[in-house]
Short mmCIF file of C-alpha atoms in Angstrom, two decimals:
data_model
loop_
_atom_site.label_atom_id
_atom_site.label_comp_id
_atom_site.label_asym_id
_atom_site.label_seq_id
_atom_site.Cartn_x
_atom_site.Cartn_y
_atom_site.Cartn_z
CA MET J 5 106.43 64.84 120.22
CA ASN J 6 107.55 64.00 116.45
CA VAL J 7 106.75 66.80 113.94
CA ILE J 8 108.50 63.75 111.61
CA ASP J 9 108.57 60.73 111.58
CA LEU J 10 109.32 58.48 108.25
CA GLN J 11 110.02 54.42 108.51
CA ASN J 12 111.71 53.32 105.01
CA VAL J 13 110.18 55.01 102.89
CA GLU J 14 110.51 55.27 99.01
CA THR J 15 109.46 57.29 96.74
CA ILE J 16 109.60 56.69 92.80
CA TYR J 17 108.23 58.96 90.83
CA GLU J 18 105.12 58.23 87.79
CA GLY J 19 106.22 56.25 85.25
CA GLU J 20 109.68 56.19 86.35
CA SER J 21 111.28 52.69 88.11
CA ILE J 22 114.13 53.93 89.85
CA PRO J 23 113.09 55.23 93.63
CA VAL J 24 114.88 59.17 93.92
CA ILE J 25 115.07 58.40 98.35
CA HIS J 26 114.79 55.01 99.30
CA ASN J 27 115.63 53.17 102.90
CA ILE J 28 114.37 57.57 104.43
CA ASN J 29 114.54 56.54 108.41
CA LEU J 30 113.75 59.96 110.19
CA THR J 31 112.96 61.31 113.28
CA VAL J 32 112.79 65.26 113.62
CA LYS J 33 111.25 66.29 117.18
CA THR J 34 108.79 69.14 117.96
CA GLY J 35 112.19 72.52 118.11
CA GLU J 36 114.57 70.86 115.63
CA PHE J 37 116.59 72.75 113.01
CA LEU J 38 117.98 70.31 110.67
CA ALA J 39 119.56 71.00 107.52
CA ILE J 40 119.59 68.03 104.52
CA ILE J 41 122.72 68.73 102.33
CA GLY J 42 123.87 66.98 99.93
CA PRO J 43 125.26 67.37 96.00
CA ASN J 44 121.88 68.28 93.30
CA GLY J 45 120.24 65.79 92.42
CA ALA J 46 120.66 63.40 95.95
CA GLY J 47 116.92 63.83 97.10
CA LYS J 48 116.57 66.33 98.56
CA THR J 49 113.68 68.69 97.17
CA THR J 50 111.94 64.63 97.12
CA LEU J 51 112.13 64.36 100.66
CA LEU J 52 110.87 67.46 101.30
CA GLU J 53 108.08 66.70 98.90
CA THR J 54 107.34 63.47 100.42
CA ILE J 55 107.40 65.15 103.82
CA ASN J 56 104.21 67.34 103.02
CA GLY J 57 102.38 65.28 101.08
CA ILE J 58 102.67 66.50 97.62
CA LEU J 59 104.81 63.59 96.02
CA PRO J 60 102.94 60.06 97.54
CA TYR J 61 105.31 57.43 98.94
CA THR J 62 105.62 54.63 97.21
CA ALA J 63 106.90 52.21 100.20
CA GLY J 64 107.24 52.76 103.78
CA GLN J 65 105.52 54.94 105.94
CA GLY J 66 105.67 58.16 106.65
CA PHE J 67 104.14 60.41 109.85
CA VAL J 68 103.65 64.22 110.28
CA PHE J 69 102.22 65.83 113.65
CA GLU J 70 101.79 61.69 114.33
CA LYS J 71 99.45 61.60 111.42
CA GLU J 72 99.70 59.61 108.09
CA ILE J 73 101.10 61.78 104.96
CA PRO J 74 99.01 60.41 102.72
CA ILE J 75 95.22 59.84 104.43
CA TYR J 76 95.70 63.33 105.99
CA LYS J 77 98.04 65.49 103.59
CA THR J 78 95.51 68.01 103.25
CA ALA J 79 94.87 68.93 107.27
CA ILE J 80 99.45 68.41 107.49
CA ARG J 81 100.18 70.27 104.57
CA LYS J 82 97.79 73.40 106.61
CA GLU J 83 100.47 73.05 109.25
CA ILE J 84 102.93 73.00 107.31
CA GLY J 85 104.66 76.42 106.19
CA TYR J 86 106.78 75.25 102.78
CA VAL J 87 109.35 77.14 100.61
CA ILE J 88 109.48 76.59 97.75
CA GLN J 89 113.02 76.27 95.64
CA ASN J 90 113.36 79.73 94.17
CA PHE J 91 111.74 79.76 90.74
CA GLU J 92 111.47 82.31 87.58
CA MET J 93 108.53 84.89 88.05
CA ASP J 94 106.58 86.93 84.75
CA PRO J 95 107.73 90.21 85.61
CA LEU J 96 103.94 91.62 84.42
CA ALA J 97 103.12 88.70 86.72
CA PRO J 98 99.48 90.64 88.42
CA PHE J 99 99.96 90.01 91.91
CA LEU J 100 100.64 92.28 95.26
CA SER J 101 103.40 91.04 96.99
CA LYS J 102 100.74 90.90 100.72
CA ASP J 103 98.29 89.25 98.18
CA ILE J 104 100.70 86.82 97.99
CA VAL J 105 102.14 86.36 101.90
CA MET J 106 97.86 86.38 101.89
CA SER J 107 97.41 83.87 99.64
CA GLY J 108 99.72 81.83 102.29
CA ARG J 109 96.91 81.45 104.55
CA ALA J 110 94.48 80.02 101.92
CA GLY J 111 94.25 76.54 103.39
CA LYS J 112 94.01 77.60 106.90
CA ILE J 113 90.62 79.59 106.37
CA GLY J 114 89.48 77.53 104.75
CA MET J 115 87.00 77.17 101.51
CA PHE J 116 83.90 79.24 101.98
CA ARG J 117 85.13 81.57 104.54
CA PHE J 118 86.92 85.13 104.12
CA ALA J 119 90.18 86.49 105.18
CA SER J 120 88.53 88.06 108.63
CA LYS J 121 91.10 91.35 110.11
CA GLU J 122 92.80 89.18 112.27
CA ASP J 123 94.52 87.35 109.08
CA TRP J 124 95.46 90.46 108.08
CA GLU J 125 97.05 91.06 111.29
CA ILE J 126 98.88 88.23 110.99
CA VAL J 127 100.02 88.84 107.79
CA TRP J 128 101.69 92.47 108.60
CA TYR J 129 103.18 90.76 111.17
CA SER J 130 104.76 88.56 109.11
CA ILE J 131 106.17 90.99 106.64
CA GLY J 132 107.43 92.91 109.13
CA LEU J 133 109.15 90.11 110.51
CA VAL J 134 111.02 90.28 107.34
CA GLY J 135 111.36 93.47 106.96
CA MET J 136 109.56 93.47 104.22
CA ILE J 137 106.77 96.82 104.71
CA ASP J 138 107.78 99.11 102.62
CA PHE J 139 107.38 96.16 99.94
CA ALA J 140 103.35 94.82 100.95
CA HIS J 141 101.92 96.64 98.40
CA ARG J 142 104.90 96.58 95.33
CA PRO J 143 103.79 93.60 92.48
CA ILE J 144 106.12 90.12 93.01
CA GLY J 145 107.31 90.49 89.80
CA LYS J 146 108.88 93.91 90.30
CA LEU J 147 110.68 92.53 93.02
CA SER J 148 114.45 91.15 93.49
CA GLY J 149 115.81 87.94 94.01
CA GLY J 150 115.87 88.26 97.75
CA GLU J 151 113.02 90.05 97.94
CA PHE J 152 110.62 87.52 96.56
CA GLN J 153 112.56 85.28 98.58
CA LYS J 154 111.38 86.81 101.65
CA ILE J 155 108.20 87.52 100.54
CA LEU J 156 107.92 83.80 100.19
CA LEU J 157 109.40 83.33 103.48
CA ALA J 158 106.74 85.35 105.33
CA ARG J 159 103.90 83.44 103.32
CA ALA J 160 105.22 80.32 104.72
CA LEU J 161 105.48 82.62 109.09
CA ALA J 162 101.68 83.34 107.64
CA GLN J 163 100.56 79.87 107.74
CA LYS J 164 101.66 80.07 111.66
CA PRO J 165 103.44 76.46 110.76
CA LYS J 166 104.35 74.00 112.97
CA LEU J 167 107.13 72.90 110.89
CA LEU J 168 108.56 75.34 108.71
CA LEU J 169 110.32 73.87 105.24
CA LEU J 170 113.21 75.87 103.53
CA ASP J 171 114.25 73.93 99.72
CA GLU J 172 117.34 76.43 98.89
CA PRO J 173 116.46 79.18 100.89
CA PHE J 174 120.06 80.77 100.24
CA SER J 175 120.29 80.12 96.26
CA ASN J 176 120.69 82.80 93.57
CA LEU J 177 120.99 85.57 96.20
CA ASP J 178 124.07 87.97 97.50
CA PHE J 179 125.91 87.20 100.32
CA SER J 180 124.33 89.90 102.53
CA THR J 181 120.74 89.14 101.98
CA ARG J 182 121.82 85.27 102.34
CA ARG J 183 123.11 86.70 106.40
CA GLN J 184 120.25 88.89 106.20
CA ILE J 185 117.21 85.57 105.81
CA GLU J 186 120.37 82.89 108.31
CA LYS J 187 119.75 85.39 110.85
CA LEU J 188 115.71 85.87 110.73
CA LEU J 189 116.16 82.28 110.49
CA ASN J 190 117.98 82.03 113.55
CA ARG J 191 114.90 84.62 114.96
CA ILE J 192 112.07 82.75 114.69
CA HIS J 193 113.77 79.26 115.50
CA GLU J 194 114.85 81.44 118.81
CA LYS J 195 111.99 83.53 119.40
CA GLN J 196 109.10 80.94 118.33
CA GLN J 197 110.26 77.55 118.81
CA MET J 198 109.38 76.30 115.53
CA THR J 199 110.52 73.38 113.71
CA ILE J 200 112.44 74.03 110.78
CA VAL J 201 113.67 71.86 108.16
CA ILE J 202 116.03 73.46 105.51
CA VAL J 203 117.83 71.71 101.92
CA SER J 204 121.18 72.64 100.96
CA HIS J 205 123.54 72.00 98.71
CA ASP J 206 125.97 74.94 100.04
CA LEU J 207 127.77 74.04 103.28
CA SER J 208 128.93 77.45 103.59
CA PHE J 209 125.09 78.86 103.89
CA ILE J 210 123.60 76.58 107.19
CA PRO J 211 122.12 79.09 110.09
CA SER J 212 124.30 79.07 113.23
CA ARG J 213 121.16 77.42 115.53
CA CYS J 214 121.21 74.37 113.27
CA SER J 215 122.31 71.30 115.60
CA ARG J 216 121.44 68.73 113.40
CA VAL J 217 122.22 67.75 109.87
CA ILE J 218 121.23 65.43 106.84
CA VAL J 219 123.47 63.65 104.53
CA LEU J 220 121.91 62.62 101.56
CA ASP J 221 123.22 61.81 98.82
CA ARG J 222 121.57 59.20 95.95
CA GLY J 223 118.23 58.81 98.12
CA LYS J 224 119.89 57.78 100.78
CA ILE J 225 120.80 59.00 104.17
CA ILE J 226 124.21 57.98 104.40
CA MET J 227 125.26 60.41 107.89
CA ASP J 228 123.09 61.93 110.70
CA GLY J 229 124.69 63.48 113.28
CA LYS J 230 125.73 67.21 115.39
CA LYS J 231 125.84 69.89 112.76
CA GLU J 232 129.67 70.15 114.25
CA LYS J 233 130.66 66.67 113.33
CA ILE J 234 129.18 66.33 110.77
CA LEU J 235 130.54 69.23 108.28
CA THR J 236 134.10 68.73 109.48
CA SER J 237 134.31 64.75 108.63
CA THR J 238 136.55 63.73 105.74
CA MET J 239 133.21 62.07 103.72
CA ILE J 240 131.43 64.83 103.77
CA ASP J 241 134.25 66.27 101.76
CA ASN J 242 134.58 62.73 99.68
CA ILE J 243 131.07 64.01 98.58
CA PHE J 244 130.83 67.49 97.82
CA HIS J 245 134.45 67.38 95.98
CA LYS J 246 133.53 64.71 94.14
CA LYS J 247 130.53 66.64 92.62
CA GLY J 248 132.08 69.92 92.37
CA VAL J 249 129.63 71.78 94.62
CA ASN J 250 130.39 74.99 96.07
CA GLN J 251 131.65 75.19 99.87
CA MET L 13 72.20 102.96 59.20
CA ILE L 14 70.68 98.89 60.18
CA ASP L 15 66.39 99.47 60.59
CA ILE L 16 65.88 96.88 63.52
CA PRO L 17 63.12 96.07 65.59
CA LEU L 18 63.85 97.03 69.10
CA ALA L 19 63.22 94.56 71.57
CA LEU L 20 65.51 92.53 69.08
CA LEU L 21 68.30 94.85 69.60
CA PHE L 22 67.70 95.14 72.95
CA THR L 23 68.25 91.21 73.65
CA SER L 24 70.94 91.13 70.91
CA ILE L 25 72.95 93.72 73.03
CA LEU L 26 72.22 92.21 75.72
CA GLY L 27 73.24 88.68 74.64
CA ALA L 28 77.05 91.02 73.70
CA VAL L 29 77.56 92.38 76.96
CA LEU L 30 76.26 88.35 78.50
CA ALA L 31 78.47 86.72 76.23
CA GLY L 32 81.25 89.42 77.35
CA PHE L 33 80.86 89.53 80.90
CA VAL L 34 81.49 85.65 81.07
CA CYS L 35 84.18 85.35 79.04
CA SER L 36 86.23 88.78 79.80
CA THR L 37 85.83 87.49 83.10
CA MET L 38 87.29 83.72 82.30
CA GLY L 39 89.88 85.26 80.20
CA VAL L 40 91.44 86.08 82.63
CA PHE L 41 92.47 82.44 84.48
CA VAL L 42 92.68 82.00 80.41
CA VAL L 43 95.25 84.85 79.89
CA ARG L 44 97.11 84.00 83.53
CA MET L 45 96.50 80.08 82.70
CA ASN L 46 98.22 80.30 79.20
CA LEU L 47 94.76 78.66 77.16
CA SER L 48 94.24 80.88 74.91
CA SER L 49 93.31 78.57 72.37
CA ILE L 50 90.37 76.52 74.37
CA GLY L 51 88.21 79.14 72.35
CA TYR L 52 89.09 77.35 68.95
CA CYS L 53 88.67 73.97 71.14
CA MET L 54 85.42 73.92 71.94
CA SER L 55 83.91 76.52 69.12
CA HIS L 56 84.80 73.38 66.76
CA ALA L 57 83.90 70.92 69.71
CA ALA L 58 80.57 73.01 68.84
CA PHE L 59 80.87 72.04 64.77
CA ALA L 60 81.32 68.47 66.17
CA GLY L 61 78.20 68.38 68.40
CA ALA L 62 75.79 70.01 65.32
CA ALA L 63 77.61 68.06 62.69
CA PHE L 64 76.25 65.09 64.79
CA GLY L 65 73.00 66.55 65.70
CA LEU L 66 72.54 66.42 61.94
CA MET L 67 73.88 63.27 61.54
CA ILE L 68 71.34 61.77 63.49
CA SER L 69 68.64 64.47 62.92
CA VAL L 70 67.79 66.08 66.22
CA ASP L 71 68.27 70.25 66.78
CA SER L 72 71.70 70.88 65.49
CA LEU L 73 71.89 73.37 68.23
CA ILE L 74 70.86 70.99 71.39
CA SER L 75 74.29 68.43 70.46
CA ALA L 76 76.39 71.47 69.94
CA MET L 77 75.76 72.25 73.65
CA VAL L 78 75.88 68.43 74.96
CA PHE L 79 79.47 68.85 72.69
CA SER L 80 80.91 71.64 73.81
CA PHE L 81 79.56 70.58 78.25
CA GLY L 82 81.66 67.63 77.37
CA VAL L 83 84.43 68.86 76.40
CA ALA L 84 84.53 71.18 79.29
CA PHE L 85 84.30 68.22 81.59
CA VAL L 86 86.77 66.20 80.59
CA LEU L 87 89.09 68.91 79.72
CA GLY L 88 90.20 69.14 83.38
CA PRO L 89 90.37 65.68 84.45
CA LEU L 90 92.28 64.94 80.58
CA SER L 91 95.46 67.12 81.23
CA GLU L 92 94.85 65.96 84.89
CA LYS L 93 95.71 62.12 83.66
CA ALA L 94 97.99 62.60 81.16
CA ARG L 95 100.44 64.80 82.74
CA LEU L 96 100.17 67.40 80.21
CA GLU L 97 99.92 71.28 79.85
CA SER L 98 96.00 72.25 79.09
CA ASN L 99 97.22 73.86 76.57
CA VAL L 100 98.43 70.26 74.83
CA VAL L 101 95.19 68.79 75.74
CA ILE L 102 93.14 71.75 74.43
CA GLY L 103 95.39 71.08 71.25
CA PHE L 104 94.56 67.07 71.11
CA LEU L 105 90.49 68.09 71.28
CA PHE L 106 90.03 70.72 68.85
CA SER L 107 92.68 67.96 66.52
CA VAL L 108 89.43 65.05 67.62
CA MET L 109 86.33 67.80 66.89
CA ILE L 110 87.53 68.54 63.38
CA ALA L 111 87.99 65.26 62.54
CA LEU L 112 84.57 63.68 64.77
CA ALA L 113 83.31 67.35 62.49
CA PHE L 114 84.44 65.96 58.99
CA ILE L 115 82.95 61.80 59.83
CA PHE L 116 79.43 63.48 60.91
CA LEU L 117 79.75 65.34 57.82
CA ASN L 118 79.97 62.62 55.87
CA PHE L 119 77.35 60.51 56.29
CA ILE L 120 74.79 64.04 55.62
CA PRO L 121 73.79 64.39 52.28
CA GLY L 122 73.75 67.75 51.26
CA GLN L 123 75.33 70.92 50.91
CA ALA L 124 72.77 73.01 52.93
CA ALA L 125 73.26 70.32 56.41
CA SER L 126 76.98 71.64 55.91
CA GLY L 127 76.47 75.06 56.45
CA ALA L 128 73.69 74.82 59.00
CA ALA L 129 76.87 73.00 60.85
CA LEU L 130 79.64 75.42 59.60
CA ARG L 131 77.16 78.05 61.02
CA ILE L 132 78.01 77.60 64.63
CA LEU L 133 81.59 78.49 63.84
CA TRP L 134 80.05 81.75 63.06
CA GLY L 135 77.54 82.21 65.27
CA SER L 136 74.32 85.33 65.38
CA ILE L 137 73.44 87.52 67.91
CA PHE L 138 70.68 88.39 66.53
CA SER L 139 69.07 85.12 67.32
CA VAL L 140 69.25 85.15 70.46
CA GLY L 141 66.39 84.03 72.42
CA TYR L 142 65.04 84.24 76.07
CA ASN L 143 66.66 80.91 76.79
CA ASP L 144 69.54 81.41 75.54
CA LEU L 145 69.82 85.09 77.85
CA MET L 146 68.42 82.88 80.69
CA PHE L 147 71.68 80.67 80.88
CA LEU L 148 73.99 83.17 80.07
CA LEU L 149 72.23 85.43 83.34
CA LEU L 150 72.71 82.64 85.12
CA LEU L 151 75.85 81.93 84.21
CA SER L 152 77.10 85.74 84.63
CA PHE L 153 75.21 84.96 88.52
CA ALA L 154 77.33 81.79 88.99
CA LEU L 155 80.67 83.14 88.12
CA ILE L 156 80.15 86.21 90.41
CA PHE L 157 78.73 84.01 93.05
CA PHE L 158 82.11 81.54 92.69
CA ILE L 159 84.36 84.38 92.24
CA ALA L 160 83.70 85.83 95.34
CA LEU L 161 83.48 83.09 97.41
CA PHE L 162 87.14 81.48 96.05
CA TYR L 163 88.52 84.52 95.07
CA LYS L 164 91.51 83.35 97.85
CA GLU L 165 92.20 79.70 96.43
CA LEU L 166 91.63 81.58 93.01
CA LEU L 167 94.58 83.69 93.68
CA ALA L 168 96.65 81.33 95.42
CA VAL L 169 96.30 78.77 92.82
CA MET L 170 96.90 81.18 89.59
CA PHE L 171 100.05 82.81 91.33
CA HIS L 172 101.81 78.73 91.88
CA ARG L 173 99.50 75.66 91.30
CA LYS L 174 102.54 74.06 94.01
CA LEU L 175 102.59 76.51 96.38
CA ALA L 176 98.93 76.91 97.09
CA GLU L 177 98.79 73.11 96.96
CA SER L 178 101.39 72.95 100.46
CA ALA L 179 99.36 75.85 101.72
CA GLY L 180 96.45 72.92 101.97
CA VAL L 181 94.13 73.97 98.79
CA ASN L 182 92.57 71.42 96.70
CA THR L 183 94.23 72.76 93.49
CA LYS L 184 92.67 70.62 91.40
CA LEU L 185 89.43 70.63 92.58
CA PHE L 186 89.99 74.61 91.75
CA TYR L 187 91.74 73.91 88.37
CA PHE L 188 89.50 71.86 87.30
CA ALA L 189 86.32 74.89 88.09
CA VAL L 190 87.77 76.97 86.12
CA LEU L 191 88.22 75.12 82.90
CA PHE L 192 84.58 73.73 83.10
CA PHE L 193 83.41 77.13 83.96
CA THR L 194 85.42 78.66 80.68
CA GLY L 195 84.96 76.07 78.65
CA PHE L 196 80.78 76.60 80.03
CA SER L 197 80.80 80.07 79.75
CA VAL L 198 82.80 79.49 75.81
CA SER L 199 79.88 77.22 75.22
CA LEU L 200 76.64 79.59 76.44
CA SER L 201 78.32 82.23 74.33
CA LEU L 202 79.14 80.43 71.05
CA ARG L 203 76.14 80.18 69.10
CA LEU L 204 75.53 83.92 69.62
CA VAL L 205 78.40 85.21 69.26
CA GLY L 206 80.04 82.87 66.98
CA GLY L 207 84.10 81.14 67.67
CA LEU L 208 86.29 84.23 66.51
CA LEU L 209 84.06 86.52 69.01
CA VAL L 210 84.40 84.28 71.72
CA PHE L 211 87.88 83.92 70.87
CA ALA L 212 88.61 87.27 71.06
CA LEU L 213 86.55 88.32 73.93
CA ILE L 214 88.23 86.30 76.00
CA ILE L 215 91.67 87.34 75.26
CA ASN L 216 91.54 90.92 74.58
CA PRO L 217 89.50 92.65 77.04
CA THR L 218 91.98 90.59 79.66
CA SER L 219 95.21 91.36 77.64
CA THR L 220 93.96 95.23 77.66
CA ALA L 221 93.77 95.26 80.78
CA TYR L 222 96.41 93.27 82.52
CA GLN L 223 98.43 96.42 80.40
CA PHE L 224 97.13 98.81 83.37
CA PHE L 225 97.03 96.59 86.90
CA TYR L 226 99.32 94.46 88.96
CA ASP L 227 96.43 93.58 91.58
CA PHE L 228 94.83 90.70 90.75
CA LYS L 229 91.38 91.77 91.93
CA LYS L 230 91.70 95.36 89.71
CA ILE L 231 91.79 92.88 86.21
CA MET L 232 89.41 90.82 87.75
CA ILE L 233 87.49 93.82 87.70
CA PHE L 234 88.21 95.93 84.81
CA SER L 235 88.73 92.75 82.71
CA PRO L 236 84.71 92.67 82.45
CA VAL L 237 84.32 95.85 81.98
CA ILE L 238 86.53 96.62 79.32
CA GLY L 239 84.75 93.56 77.62
CA ILE L 240 81.49 94.85 78.25
CA VAL L 241 82.17 97.83 76.74
CA SER L 242 83.97 96.57 73.72
CA CYS L 243 80.91 94.75 73.24
CA LEU L 244 78.51 97.91 73.52
CA ILE L 245 80.78 100.27 71.28
CA GLY L 246 80.77 97.54 68.23
CA PHE L 247 77.24 96.69 68.58
CA TRP L 248 76.57 101.04 67.75
CA LEU L 249 79.53 100.45 65.24
CA SER L 250 77.87 97.56 63.42
CA LEU L 251 74.95 99.55 63.28
CA VAL L 252 76.06 102.34 61.99
CA THR L 253 78.58 101.31 59.15
CA ASP L 254 76.79 97.64 58.58
CA PHE L 255 79.89 95.81 59.97
CA PRO L 256 79.01 92.34 60.73
CA ILE L 257 78.68 92.55 64.55
CA GLY L 258 81.14 89.93 65.68
CA ALA L 259 83.75 91.77 63.80
CA SER L 260 82.79 94.33 64.43
CA ILE L 261 82.87 93.90 68.49
CA VAL L 262 85.98 92.22 67.54
CA ILE L 263 87.90 95.31 65.79
CA VAL L 264 86.98 97.96 69.03
CA SER L 265 88.76 95.33 71.24
CA ALA L 266 91.39 95.52 69.47
CA VAL L 267 91.72 98.69 69.30
CA LEU L 268 91.60 98.94 72.85
CA PHE L 269 94.20 96.11 73.08
CA ALA L 270 96.76 98.95 71.00
CA PHE L 271 95.73 101.84 72.02
CA ALA L 272 96.88 100.05 76.31
CA ILE L 273 100.00 98.51 75.29
CA ILE L 274 100.45 102.91 73.53
CA ILE L 275 99.58 104.34 77.37
CA SER L 276 100.41 101.83 79.18
CA PRO L 277 102.31 102.37 82.54
CA LYS L 278 103.77 99.49 82.45
CA ARG L 279 105.70 100.74 80.42
CA ARG L 280 107.04 103.85 81.43
CA LYS L 281 110.20 104.96 83.30
CA GLY L 282 110.22 106.88 86.70
CA LYS L 283 108.90 107.44 89.74
CA GLY L 284 105.90 109.55 89.60
CA LYS L 285 104.20 107.55 87.08
CA GLN L 286 104.70 104.11 88.86
CA ARG L 287 102.81 105.78 92.08
CA LYS L 288 99.98 106.32 90.06
CA MET L 289 100.00 102.37 89.23
CA GLY L 290 99.46 101.80 93.28
CA PHE L 291 102.62 102.10 94.14
CA LYS L 292 105.73 103.26 95.16
CA LEU L 293 109.92 102.87 94.21
CA VAL L 294 112.24 102.15 97.59
CA THR L 295 115.02 103.55 97.87
#
């Protein structure tokens, strides 16, 4: 089954005339682990948010789980775990980590329903999976960048998603935390056979189980193929060195 | 001490307590969403409404309520459509309401009528009637029901709107509902306690609760408790000292806030103190 199927998709932001992504043709099958790489401003986040329907596409057709995105976006999102690009958190924010993980299940539980014992079991399992049990009762604003990122990952996993979209999950993290999250993603993919799409501008942190890489530049897919082949190509070297992106 | 009939005293206290409850409950969302100026905006909508009522010779209190509800309704959709922060739209509506008020006042002959419109801004707790109490009581139950039933959605939206949306929560619906309930709470409380007190009852109790808790649920519980306690102490202070009631309640809630800042465990350092706040340091 195709988890993602985009046909000539183009996305233009409201009030703009130039598309951020255009002529996007992308098919992702169940269980694939895919990395989208590209320099800053290439349209990577826009592509992810077009897939989960947060940004409406302006041309072409897009399907997720074989459902048309604009029509079924709310239902689709309940099956997609999304980890947003690292954002600033107010240190005094009044939220406990465990409640943030539970908030990932809000859509899935549905309106007019309360979180059940089973929902909480899933939440605790997800927190345990990312190794954050000891931090579950801590305020979210008191966590370090790496801990916060792990809680956001647990939040996405608590959805029990069929598709995991990760937007720069390694940004602002130190080397050892990057390695921990990389290992974690490999383990999740191995154990649960989940379809994972990861966005990165850092070529050195593409998880080992990721087999396919897509290169996005100026809103267009310019390369799509096996990781080993793409990462050793001279074209990649040109794109990333020209733009001064870390490697 | 002022000698007040018992029935009037009882209804006034009940009115203040209910206004304290609804305002400080919605204050939790207002503070989190950084919409503190909503109190000004709604009070001036009521002012414009009262002026309009006087201009066309209808009950100024009814027209004040209509204007306030109207602003409460359009606030969310307008900020969404304009793609602007709600606080910016509140500022825009605030200026429009003042402009309308002055235009309407221009058509009302005499100083006395203008004074009647201006009284909306100050409110009068002793003018509380049975209908006011009933409306506030209904709103209080509606708020409890709304928050209890949609707590998980509200928490998700308050944490991060885009993340909530990505998890399949209809964020627009809840965002509008919060803005609407806030506007509604302000509108109903306004004629009892006035613009100044409404503003204080929205901001001060929540800000006080924020000094003690990191748990959203606890803030949701303690903010209205602090709001109600402020109203009761303020009311008593007013009776004892002859201070205006609104001003007394504002002073009490402000003193509680200042005291909370001083003793706030959030600003203390050390292992033992953090444990008291419901979490432990992990080494």
